[in-house]
Coordinates of N, CA, C and O and ligand atoms in Angstrom, one line a residue:
M1 N -9.4 -2.0 -14.3 CA -8.7 -1.3 -13.2 C -8.3 -2.2 -12.1 O -9.1 -2.8 -11.5
K2 N -7.0 -2.2 -11.8 CA -6.5 -3.1 -10.7 C -6.6 -2.4 -9.3 O -6.4 -3.0 -8.3
I3 N -6.9 -1.1 -9.3 CA -7.0 -0.4 -8.1 C -8.4 0.1 -7.9 O -9.1 0.6 -8.8
E4 N -8.9 -0.1 -6.6 CA -10.3 0.3 -6.3 C -10.3 1.0 -5.0 O -9.6 0.5 -4.0
V5 N -11.0 2.1 -4.9 CA -11.1 2.9 -3.6 C -12.5 2.6 -3.0 O -13.5 2.7 -3.8
R6 N -12.6 2.4 -1.8 CA -13.9 2.2 -1.1 C -13.8 2.8 0.2 O -12.8 2.8 0.9
Q7 N -15.0 3.3 0.7 CA -15.1 3.8 2.0 C -15.9 2.7 2.8 O -17.1 2.6 2.7
E8 N -15.2 1.9 3.6 CA -15.9 1.0 4.4 C -15.0 0.4 5.5 O -13.9 0.9 5.7
D9 N -15.5 -0.5 6.3 CA -14.8 -1.2 7.4 C -14.0 -2.3 6.8 O -14.5 -3.3 6.2
I10 N -12.6 -2.2 6.9 CA -11.8 -3.2 6.3 C -12.0 -4.7 6.8 O -11.7 -5.6 6.1
T11 N -12.5 -4.8 8.0 CA -12.7 -6.1 8.6 C -13.8 -6.9 7.9 O -13.9 -8.1 8.1
T12 N -14.6 -6.3 7.1 CA -15.7 -7.0 6.4 C -15.4 -7.5 5.1 O -16.2 -8.2 4.4
L13 N -14.2 -7.3 4.6 CA -13.9 -7.6 3.2 C -13.5 -9.1 3.0 O -12.7 -9.6 3.7
D14 N -14.0 -9.6 1.9 CA -13.7 -11.0 1.5 C -12.5 -10.9 0.4 O -12.8 -10.9 -0.8
V15 N -11.3 -10.8 0.9 CA -10.2 -10.7 0.0 C -9.1 -11.7 0.5 O -9.2 -12.2 1.6
D16 N -8.0 -11.9 -0.3 CA -7.0 -12.8 0.1 C -6.3 -12.3 1.4 O -5.9 -13.0 2.3
A17 N -6.0 -11.0 1.4 CA -5.4 -10.4 2.6 C -5.9 -9.0 2.9 O -6.0 -8.2 1.9
I18 N -6.2 -8.7 4.1 CA -6.3 -7.3 4.5 C -5.0 -6.9 5.3 O -4.4 -7.7 5.9
V19 N -4.6 -5.6 5.1 CA -3.4 -5.2 5.7 C -3.8 -4.4 7.0 O -4.8 -3.7 7.1
N20 N -3.0 -4.7 8.1 CA -3.2 -4.0 9.3 C -2.2 -3.0 9.6 O -1.0 -3.2 9.4
A21 N -2.6 -1.8 10.0 CA -1.7 -0.7 10.4 C -1.4 -1.0 11.9 O -2.0 -0.5 12.8
A22 N -0.4 -1.9 12.1 CA 0.0 -2.3 13.5 C 1.0 -1.5 14.1 O 1.4 -0.4 13.6
N23 N 1.5 -1.9 15.3 CA 2.6 -1.3 15.9 C 3.7 -2.3 16.1 O 3.5 -3.5 15.9
K24 N 4.9 -1.9 16.5 CA 6.1 -2.8 16.5 C 5.9 -4.0 17.4 O 6.5 -5.1 17.2
T25 N 5.0 -3.9 18.4 CA 4.9 -5.0 19.4 C 4.0 -6.1 18.8 O 4.0 -7.3 19.3
L26 N 3.1 -5.8 17.8 CA 2.1 -6.7 17.2 C 1.1 -7.2 18.3 O 0.5 -8.2 18.1
R27 N 1.0 -6.4 19.4 CA 0.1 -6.9 20.4 C -1.3 -6.2 20.4 O -2.1 -6.3 21.3
G28 N -1.6 -5.6 19.2 CA -2.9 -5.0 19.1 C -2.9 -3.5 19.6 O -1.8 -3.1 20.1
G29 N -4.0 -2.8 19.4 CA -4.0 -1.4 19.8 C -5.3 -0.8 19.4 O -6.3 -1.5 19.5
G30 N -5.4 0.5 19.1 CA -6.6 1.1 18.7 C -6.8 1.1 17.2 O -6.2 0.4 16.5
G31 N -7.7 2.0 16.8 CA -7.9 2.2 15.3 C -8.2 1.0 14.6 O -8.9 0.1 15.0
V32 N -7.6 0.9 13.4 CA -7.8 -0.3 12.5 C -7.3 -1.6 13.2 O -7.8 -2.7 13.0
D33 N -6.2 -1.4 13.9 CA -5.5 -2.6 14.5 C -6.5 -3.2 15.6 O -6.7 -4.4 15.6
G34 N -7.1 -2.3 16.4 CA -8.1 -2.8 17.3 C -9.3 -3.5 16.7 O -9.8 -4.5 17.1
A35 N -9.8 -2.8 15.6 CA -10.9 -3.4 14.9 C -10.6 -4.8 14.3 O -11.5 -5.7 14.4
I36 N -9.4 -4.9 13.8 CA -9.0 -6.2 13.2 C -8.9 -7.3 14.2 O -9.4 -8.4 14.1
H37 N -8.3 -7.0 15.4 CA -8.2 -8.0 16.4 C -9.5 -8.4 17.0 O -9.8 -9.5 17.3
R38 N -10.4 -7.4 17.2 CA -11.7 -7.6 17.7 C -12.5 -8.5 16.7 O -13.2 -9.5 17.1
A39 N -12.5 -8.2 15.4 CA -13.3 -8.9 14.5 C -12.7 -10.3 14.2 O -13.4 -11.3 13.9
G40 N -11.4 -10.4 14.2 CA -10.7 -11.7 13.9 C -10.7 -12.7 15.0 O -10.5 -13.9 14.7
G41 N -10.7 -12.2 16.2 CA -10.6 -13.1 17.4 C -9.2 -13.5 17.8 O -8.2 -13.0 17.2
K42 N -9.1 -14.3 18.8 CA -7.8 -14.6 19.6 C -6.7 -15.2 18.7 O -5.5 -15.0 19.1
E43 N -7.0 -15.9 17.7 CA -6.0 -16.6 16.9 C -5.0 -15.6 16.3 O -3.8 -16.0 16.2
I44 N -5.4 -14.4 16.0 CA -4.5 -13.5 15.4 C -3.5 -13.1 16.4 O -2.3 -13.1 16.1
L45 N -3.9 -12.7 17.6 CA -2.9 -12.3 18.6 C -2.0 -13.5 19.0 O -0.8 -13.2 19.2
K46 N -2.5 -14.7 19.0 CA -1.7 -15.8 19.3 C -0.5 -15.9 18.2 O 0.7 -16.1 18.6
E47 N -0.9 -15.8 17.0 CA 0.2 -15.9 15.9 C 1.1 -14.7 16.0 O 2.3 -14.8 15.8
C48 N 0.5 -13.5 16.3 CA 1.4 -12.3 16.4 C 2.4 -12.5 17.5 O 3.6 -12.1 17.4
K49 N 2.0 -13.1 18.7 CA 2.9 -13.3 19.8 C 4.0 -14.3 19.4 O 5.2 -14.1 19.7
E50 N 3.7 -15.3 18.6 CA 4.7 -16.2 18.1 C 5.7 -15.6 17.2 O 6.9 -15.8 17.2
I51 N 5.2 -14.6 16.3 CA 6.1 -13.9 15.5 C 7.0 -13.0 16.3 O 8.2 -12.8 16.0
G52 N 6.5 -12.4 17.3 CA 7.3 -11.6 18.3 C 7.2 -10.1 18.1 O 7.0 -9.4 19.1
G53 N 7.3 -9.6 16.9 CA 7.3 -8.1 16.7 C 7.6 -7.8 15.2 O 7.9 -8.8 14.4
C54 N 7.6 -6.6 14.9 CA 7.8 -6.2 13.5 C 8.4 -4.8 13.4 O 8.0 -3.9 14.2
E55 N 9.5 -4.6 12.6 CA 10.1 -3.2 12.5 C 9.2 -2.3 11.6 O 8.5 -2.8 10.8
T56 N 9.4 -1.0 11.8 CA 8.7 0.0 11.0 C 9.1 -0.3 9.5 O 10.2 -0.4 9.1
G57 N 8.0 -0.3 8.7 CA 8.2 -0.5 7.2 C 8.2 -2.0 6.8 O 8.1 -2.3 5.6
E58 N 8.3 -2.9 7.8 CA 8.3 -4.3 7.5 C 6.9 -4.9 7.5 O 6.0 -4.2 8.0
A59 N 6.8 -6.1 7.1 CA 5.4 -6.7 7.1 C 5.5 -8.2 7.5 O 6.5 -8.9 7.1
V60 N 4.5 -8.7 8.2 CA 4.4 -10.1 8.6 C 3.0 -10.6 8.3 O 2.1 -9.7 8.3
M61 N 2.8 -11.9 8.3 CA 1.4 -12.4 8.0 C 0.9 -13.4 9.0 O 1.6 -14.2 9.5
T62 N -0.4 -13.3 9.3 CA -1.1 -14.2 10.1 C -2.4 -14.6 9.4 O -2.8 -14.1 8.4
T63 N -3.1 -15.5 10.1 CA -4.5 -15.8 9.7 C -5.4 -14.6 9.9 O -5.0 -13.7 10.6
A64 N -6.6 -14.6 9.3 CA -7.5 -13.6 9.6 C -8.6 -14.0 10.6 O -9.6 -13.3 10.8
G65 N -8.4 -15.2 11.2 CA -9.3 -15.7 12.2 C -10.7 -15.7 11.7 O -11.0 -16.3 10.6
E66 N -11.6 -15.1 12.4 CA -13.1 -15.2 12.1 C -13.5 -14.2 11.0 O -14.7 -14.1 10.7
M67 N -12.6 -13.4 10.4 CA -13.0 -12.5 9.4 C -13.2 -13.2 8.0 O -12.6 -14.2 7.8
P68 N -13.9 -12.6 7.1 CA -14.1 -13.2 5.8 C -12.8 -13.3 5.0 O -12.6 -14.2 4.1
A69 N -11.8 -12.4 5.2 CA -10.5 -12.4 4.5 C -9.8 -13.7 4.9 O -10.0 -14.3 5.9
R70 N -8.8 -14.1 4.1 CA -8.0 -15.3 4.3 C -6.8 -15.0 5.2 O -6.3 -15.8 6.0
H71 N -6.2 -13.9 5.1 CA -5.0 -13.5 5.9 C -5.0 -12.1 6.3 O -5.7 -11.3 5.8
V72 N -4.2 -11.8 7.4 CA -3.9 -10.4 7.7 C -2.4 -10.2 7.5 O -1.6 -11.0 8.0
I73 N -2.1 -9.2 6.8 CA -0.7 -8.7 6.7 C -0.5 -7.6 7.6 O -1.2 -6.5 7.4
H74 N 0.3 -7.7 8.6 CA 0.6 -6.7 9.6 C 1.8 -5.9 9.2 O 2.9 -6.4 9.0
T75 N 1.6 -4.6 9.0 CA 2.8 -3.7 8.7 C 2.8 -2.6 9.7 O 1.8 -2.3 10.3
V76 N 4.0 -2.0 9.9 CA 4.1 -1.0 10.9 C 4.5 0.3 10.2 O 5.6 0.4 9.7
G77 N 3.5 1.3 10.2 CA 3.8 2.5 9.6 C 4.7 3.4 10.4 O 4.8 3.2 11.7
P78 N 5.3 4.4 9.8 CA 6.1 5.4 10.6 C 5.2 6.3 11.4 O 4.2 6.7 10.9
V79 N 5.7 6.7 12.6 CA 5.1 7.8 13.3 C 5.6 9.1 12.7 O 6.8 9.3 12.4
W80 N 4.6 10.0 12.3 CA 5.0 11.3 11.7 C 5.8 12.1 12.7 O 5.3 12.3 13.8
N81 N 7.0 12.6 12.3 CA 7.8 13.3 13.2 C 8.4 14.5 12.4 O 9.6 14.7 12.4
G82 N 7.6 15.2 11.7 CA 8.0 16.4 11.0 C 8.4 16.2 9.5 O 8.5 17.1 8.7
G83 N 8.6 14.9 9.1 CA 8.9 14.6 7.7 C 10.3 14.5 7.3 O 10.7 14.2 6.2
E84 N 11.2 14.8 8.3 CA 12.7 14.8 7.9 C 13.3 13.5 8.6 O 14.5 13.4 8.7
N85 N 12.5 12.6 8.9 CA 13.0 11.4 9.6 C 12.7 10.1 8.9 O 12.4 9.1 9.4
N86 N 12.8 10.2 7.5 CA 12.6 9.1 6.7 C 11.2 8.5 6.6 O 11.0 7.4 6.3
E87 N 10.3 9.4 7.0 CA 8.9 8.9 7.1 C 8.4 8.5 5.7 O 7.7 7.5 5.6
D88 N 8.7 9.2 4.7 CA 8.2 8.9 3.3 C 8.6 7.5 2.9 O 7.9 6.7 2.4
E89 N 9.9 7.3 3.0 CA 10.5 6.0 2.6 C 10.0 4.8 3.4 O 9.7 3.8 2.9
L90 N 9.8 5.1 4.7 CA 9.3 4.0 5.6 C 7.8 3.7 5.2 O 7.4 2.5 5.2
L91 N 7.1 4.7 4.9 CA 5.7 4.4 4.4 C 5.6 3.7 3.1 O 4.9 2.7 2.9
Q92 N 6.5 4.1 2.2 CA 6.6 3.3 0.9 C 6.9 1.9 1.2 O 6.4 1.0 0.6
N93 N 7.9 1.7 2.1 CA 8.3 0.3 2.5 C 7.1 -0.5 3.0 O 7.0 -1.7 2.7
C94 N 6.2 0.1 3.7 CA 5.0 -0.6 4.2 C 4.2 -1.2 3.0 O 3.8 -2.4 3.1
Y95 N 3.9 -0.4 2.0 CA 3.2 -0.8 0.9 C 3.9 -1.9 0.1 O 3.4 -2.9 -0.3
K96 N 5.2 -1.6 -0.2 CA 6.1 -2.5 -1.0 C 6.2 -3.9 -0.3 O 6.0 -4.9 -0.9
N97 N 6.5 -3.8 1.0 CA 6.8 -5.1 1.7 C 5.5 -5.9 1.9 O 5.5 -7.1 1.9
S98 N 4.4 -5.2 2.1 CA 3.1 -5.9 2.2 C 2.8 -6.6 0.9 O 2.4 -7.8 0.9
L99 N 2.9 -5.9 -0.2 CA 2.6 -6.5 -1.5 C 3.6 -7.7 -1.8 O 3.2 -8.7 -2.4
Q100 N 4.9 -7.5 -1.4 CA 5.9 -8.5 -1.7 C 5.5 -9.8 -1.0 O 5.5 -10.9 -1.5
L101 N 5.1 -9.6 0.3 CA 4.7 -10.8 1.1 C 3.4 -11.5 0.4 O 3.3 -12.7 0.4
A102 N 2.5 -10.7 0.0 CA 1.3 -11.2 -0.7 C 1.8 -12.0 -2.0 O 1.3 -13.1 -2.2
V103 N 2.6 -11.5 -2.7 CA 3.1 -12.1 -4.0 C 3.8 -13.4 -3.6 O 3.5 -14.5 -4.2
E104 N 4.6 -13.4 -2.6 CA 5.4 -14.6 -2.2 C 4.4 -15.7 -1.8 O 4.8 -16.9 -1.9
N105 N 3.3 -15.4 -1.3 CA 2.3 -16.3 -0.9 C 1.2 -16.6 -1.8 O 0.2 -17.2 -1.5
G106 N 1.3 -16.1 -3.1 CA 0.4 -16.3 -4.1 C -1.0 -15.6 -3.9 O -2.0 -16.1 -4.5
L107 N -1.0 -14.6 -3.2 CA -2.2 -13.8 -2.9 C -2.5 -12.8 -4.0 O -1.6 -12.2 -4.5
Q108 N -3.8 -12.7 -4.4 CA -4.1 -11.9 -5.6 C -5.0 -10.7 -5.3 O -5.0 -9.7 -6.1
T109 N -5.7 -10.7 -4.1 CA -6.5 -9.5 -3.8 C -6.1 -9.0 -2.4 O -6.2 -9.8 -1.4
I110 N -5.8 -7.8 -2.3 CA -5.2 -7.2 -1.1 C -5.9 -5.9 -0.8 O -6.0 -5.0 -1.7
A111 N -6.3 -5.7 0.5 CA -6.9 -4.4 0.9 C -6.1 -3.7 1.9 O -5.7 -4.2 2.9
F112 N -5.8 -2.4 1.6 CA -5.0 -1.6 2.5 C -5.8 -0.5 3.2 O -6.6 0.1 2.6
P113 N -5.6 -0.3 4.5 CA -6.1 0.9 5.2 C -5.2 2.0 4.9 O -4.2 1.9 4.2
N114 N -5.5 3.2 5.4 CA -4.7 4.4 5.2 C -3.6 4.4 6.3 O -3.7 5.2 7.3
I115 N -2.6 3.6 6.0 CA -1.5 3.4 7.1 C -0.9 4.7 7.6 O -0.6 5.6 6.7
S116 N -0.7 4.8 8.9 CA -0.1 6.0 9.5 C -0.9 7.3 9.6 O -0.5 8.2 10.2
T117 N -2.1 7.3 9.0 CA -2.8 8.6 8.9 C -3.8 8.8 10.1 O -4.5 9.8 10.1
G118 N -3.8 7.8 11.0 CA -4.6 8.0 12.2 C -3.8 8.5 13.4 O -3.2 9.6 13.4
V119 N -3.6 7.6 14.4 CA -2.8 7.9 15.6 C -1.4 8.3 15.2 O -0.8 9.2 15.9
Y120 N -0.8 7.8 14.2 CA 0.6 8.1 13.9 C 0.8 9.4 13.2 O 1.9 9.9 12.9
G121 N -0.3 10.1 12.8 CA -0.3 11.5 12.4 C 0.3 11.9 11.1 O 0.7 13.1 10.8
F122 N 0.5 10.9 10.2 CA 1.1 11.3 8.9 C 0.1 12.1 8.1 O -1.1 11.8 8.0
P123 N 0.5 13.2 7.5 CA -0.4 14.1 6.7 C -1.1 13.2 5.6 O -0.5 12.5 4.9
K124 N -2.5 13.4 5.6 CA -3.2 12.4 4.7 C -2.9 12.5 3.2 O -2.8 11.5 2.6
E125 N -2.8 13.8 2.7 CA -2.6 13.8 1.3 C -1.2 13.3 0.9 O -1.1 12.6 -0.1
R126 N -0.2 13.6 1.7 CA 1.1 13.1 1.4 C 1.1 11.6 1.5 O 1.7 10.9 0.7
A127 N 0.4 11.0 2.5 CA 0.4 9.6 2.6 C -0.4 8.9 1.4 O 0.1 7.9 0.9
A128 N -1.4 9.6 1.0 CA -2.2 9.0 -0.1 C -1.4 9.0 -1.4 O -1.4 8.0 -2.2
R129 N -0.6 10.1 -1.7 CA 0.2 10.1 -2.9 C 1.3 9.0 -2.8 O 1.5 8.3 -3.8
I130 N 1.9 8.8 -1.7 CA 2.9 7.7 -1.5 C 2.2 6.4 -1.7 O 2.8 5.5 -2.5
A131 N 1.1 6.2 -1.2 CA 0.4 4.9 -1.3 C 0.0 4.6 -2.7 O 0.4 3.5 -3.2
V132 N -0.5 5.5 -3.4 CA -1.0 5.3 -4.8 C 0.3 5.1 -5.7 O 0.3 4.1 -6.5
E133 N 1.3 5.9 -5.6 CA 2.5 5.8 -6.4 C 3.2 4.5 -6.2 O 3.6 3.8 -7.1
T134 N 3.3 4.1 -5.0 CA 4.0 2.9 -4.6 C 3.3 1.6 -5.1 O 3.9 0.7 -5.8
V135 N 2.0 1.6 -4.9 CA 1.2 0.5 -5.3 C 1.2 0.4 -6.9 O 1.3 -0.7 -7.4
E136 N 1.0 1.5 -7.6 CA 1.0 1.5 -9.0 C 2.3 0.9 -9.6 O 2.3 0.1 -10.5
Q137 N 3.4 1.3 -8.9 CA 4.7 0.8 -9.4 C 4.8 -0.7 -9.2 O 5.3 -1.4 -10.0
V138 N 4.4 -1.2 -8.0 CA 4.5 -2.6 -7.7 C 3.6 -3.4 -8.7 O 4.0 -4.4 -9.2
L139 N 2.4 -2.8 -9.0 CA 1.5 -3.5 -9.9 C 2.1 -3.7 -11.3 O 1.8 -4.7 -12.0
K140 N 2.9 -2.7 -11.7 CA 3.6 -2.9 -13.0 C 4.6 -4.0 -13.0 O 4.7 -4.7 -14.0
D141 N 5.2 -4.2 -11.9 CA 6.3 -5.3 -11.8 C 5.7 -6.6 -11.4 O 6.4 -7.6 -11.6
E142 N 4.5 -6.7 -10.9 CA 4.0 -7.9 -10.3 C 2.6 -8.2 -10.9 O 1.6 -8.0 -10.3
P143 N 2.6 -8.8 -12.1 CA 1.3 -9.0 -12.8 C 0.4 -10.0 -12.1 O -0.8 -10.0 -12.3
S144 N 0.9 -10.8 -11.1 CA 0.1 -11.8 -10.5 C -0.9 -11.1 -9.5 O -1.9 -11.8 -9.1
V145 N -0.7 -9.9 -9.1 CA -1.6 -9.3 -8.2 C -2.8 -8.8 -9.0 O -2.7 -8.0 -10.0
E146 N -4.0 -9.2 -8.7 CA -5.2 -8.9 -9.4 C -5.9 -7.6 -9.0 O -6.4 -6.9 -9.9
K147 N -5.9 -7.4 -7.7 CA -6.7 -6.2 -7.3 C -6.1 -5.7 -6.0 O -5.8 -6.5 -5.0
V148 N -6.0 -4.4 -5.9 CA -5.6 -3.7 -4.7 C -6.7 -2.7 -4.3 O -7.1 -1.9 -5.1
F149 N -7.3 -2.9 -3.1 CA -8.3 -2.0 -2.6 C -7.7 -1.0 -1.6 O -6.9 -1.4 -0.7
F150 N -7.9 0.3 -1.8 CA -7.6 1.3 -0.8 C -8.9 1.5 0.0 O -9.9 2.0 -0.5
I151 N -8.9 1.1 1.3 CA -10.1 1.2 2.1 C -9.9 2.4 3.0 O -9.1 2.5 3.9
C152 N -10.8 3.4 2.7 CA -10.8 4.7 3.4 C -11.9 4.7 4.4 O -13.1 4.4 4.0
F153 N -11.6 4.9 5.6 CA -12.6 4.9 6.7 C -13.3 6.3 6.8 O -14.5 6.3 7.0
D154 N -12.5 7.3 6.5 CA -13.1 8.6 6.6 C -13.3 9.3 5.2 O -12.5 8.9 4.3
K155 N -14.2 10.2 5.1 CA -14.5 10.8 3.8 C -13.4 11.6 3.3 O -13.1 11.6 2.1
E156 N -12.6 12.2 4.2 CA -11.4 13.0 3.7 C -10.4 12.1 2.9 O -10.0 12.5 1.8
N157 N -10.1 11.0 3.5 CA -9.2 10.1 2.8 C -9.8 9.6 1.5 O -9.2 9.5 0.4
Y158 N -11.1 9.2 1.6 CA -11.8 8.7 0.4 C -11.7 9.7 -0.8 O -11.3 9.4 -1.9
N159 N -12.0 11.0 -0.5 CA -12.0 12.0 -1.5 C -10.6 12.2 -2.1 O -10.4 12.4 -3.3
L160 N -9.6 12.1 -1.2 CA -8.2 12.3 -1.6 C -7.8 11.2 -2.6 O -7.2 11.4 -3.7
Y161 N -8.1 10.0 -2.3 CA -7.8 8.8 -3.2 C -8.5 8.9 -4.5 O -8.0 8.6 -5.5
I162 N -9.8 9.2 -4.4 CA -10.6 9.3 -5.7 C -9.9 10.4 -6.6 O -9.7 10.2 -7.8
D163 N -9.6 11.5 -6.0 CA -9.0 12.6 -6.8 C -7.6 12.2 -7.4 O -7.3 12.4 -8.5
L164 N -6.8 11.5 -6.6 CA -5.5 11.1 -7.0 C -5.6 10.1 -8.1 O -4.8 10.1 -9.1
L165 N -6.5 9.2 -8.0 CA -6.6 8.2 -9.1 C -7.2 8.7 -10.4 O -7.1 8.0 -11.4
K166 N -7.9 9.8 -10.3 CA -8.3 10.5 -11.5 C -7.2 11.1 -12.3 O -7.3 11.2 -13.5
E167 N -6.1 11.4 -11.6 CA -5.0 12.2 -12.2 C -4.3 11.3 -13.3 O -4.1 10.2 -13.2
Ligands
LIG201 N1 -11.4 -0.1 8.6 C1 -10.6 0.7 7.8 N2 -9.9 1.7 8.2 C2 -10.0 2.0 9.6 C3 -10.7 1.3 10.5 C4 -11.5 0.2 9.9 N3 -12.2 -0.6 10.7 N4 -10.6 1.8 11.7 C5 -9.8 2.9 11.6 N5 -9.4 3.0 10.3 P1 -4.8 4.1 12.8 P2 -1.9 4.4 12.4 C6 -8.5 4.0 9.6 O1 -4.8 5.1 13.9 O2 -2.1 5.9 12.2 C7 -3.0 1.6 16.6 O3 -3.2 1.7 17.9 C8 -8.3 5.4 10.3 O4 -9.4 6.2 10.1 O5 -5.6 2.8 12.9 O6 -1.0 3.7 11.4 C9 -1.8 0.6 16.3 O7 -1.7 -0.4 17.3 C10 -7.1 5.9 9.7 O8 -7.4 6.5 8.4 O9 -3.3 3.6 12.4 C11 -0.6 1.6 16.3 O10 -0.2 1.8 17.7 C12 -6.3 4.6 9.3 O11 -7.2 3.5 9.6 C13 -1.2 2.9 15.8 O12 -2.6 2.8 16.0 C14 -5.1 4.4 10.2 O13 -5.3 4.9 11.5 C15 -1.0 2.9 14.3 O14 -1.4 4.2 13.8

């Protein structure tokens, strides 16, 4: 199985890249973004400032600083605004573009948090379906990716992903 679901803190993982649910400024924030900047140290913010910013659905990459992972892929999820504002496609783009960047850089193990399902308010089940479908599609097209982890911080997301992957 190339997909694995885990309930843990993404900052502790020893993988080629952990994905950050960032914001457009790339200057850090709360949630998983705050945890990643705290655990990784100043180097991440320094590189983020050099990059400048990131549009919703796009992805950029920095070092992982002091964390066990090799890189951080920062992507910006959509803010949920009722569902009629292209939120689904933008969330798909986060997963696609993050994996694309990983492939371009020869990375084989990638861990995703549940992008947009915290402060940005995306409904969790809808987000989980999009995440699983999008990643499964990319894995079909990109055999170089060895493993994708869905890292669920809360039990609700963990159960949703476990159920979806059973289907
Ligand atoms: N490891 C894994 N998942 C985590 C961790 C962690 N250490 N901490 C939180 N989560 P959120 P968003 C989960 O709010 O909705 C930031 O301020 C959390 O339980 O971090 O995309 C940014 O700067 C939730 O399931 O991201 C942006 O401004 C998931 O990560 C904004 O929040 C995403 O929640 C982005 O909002």
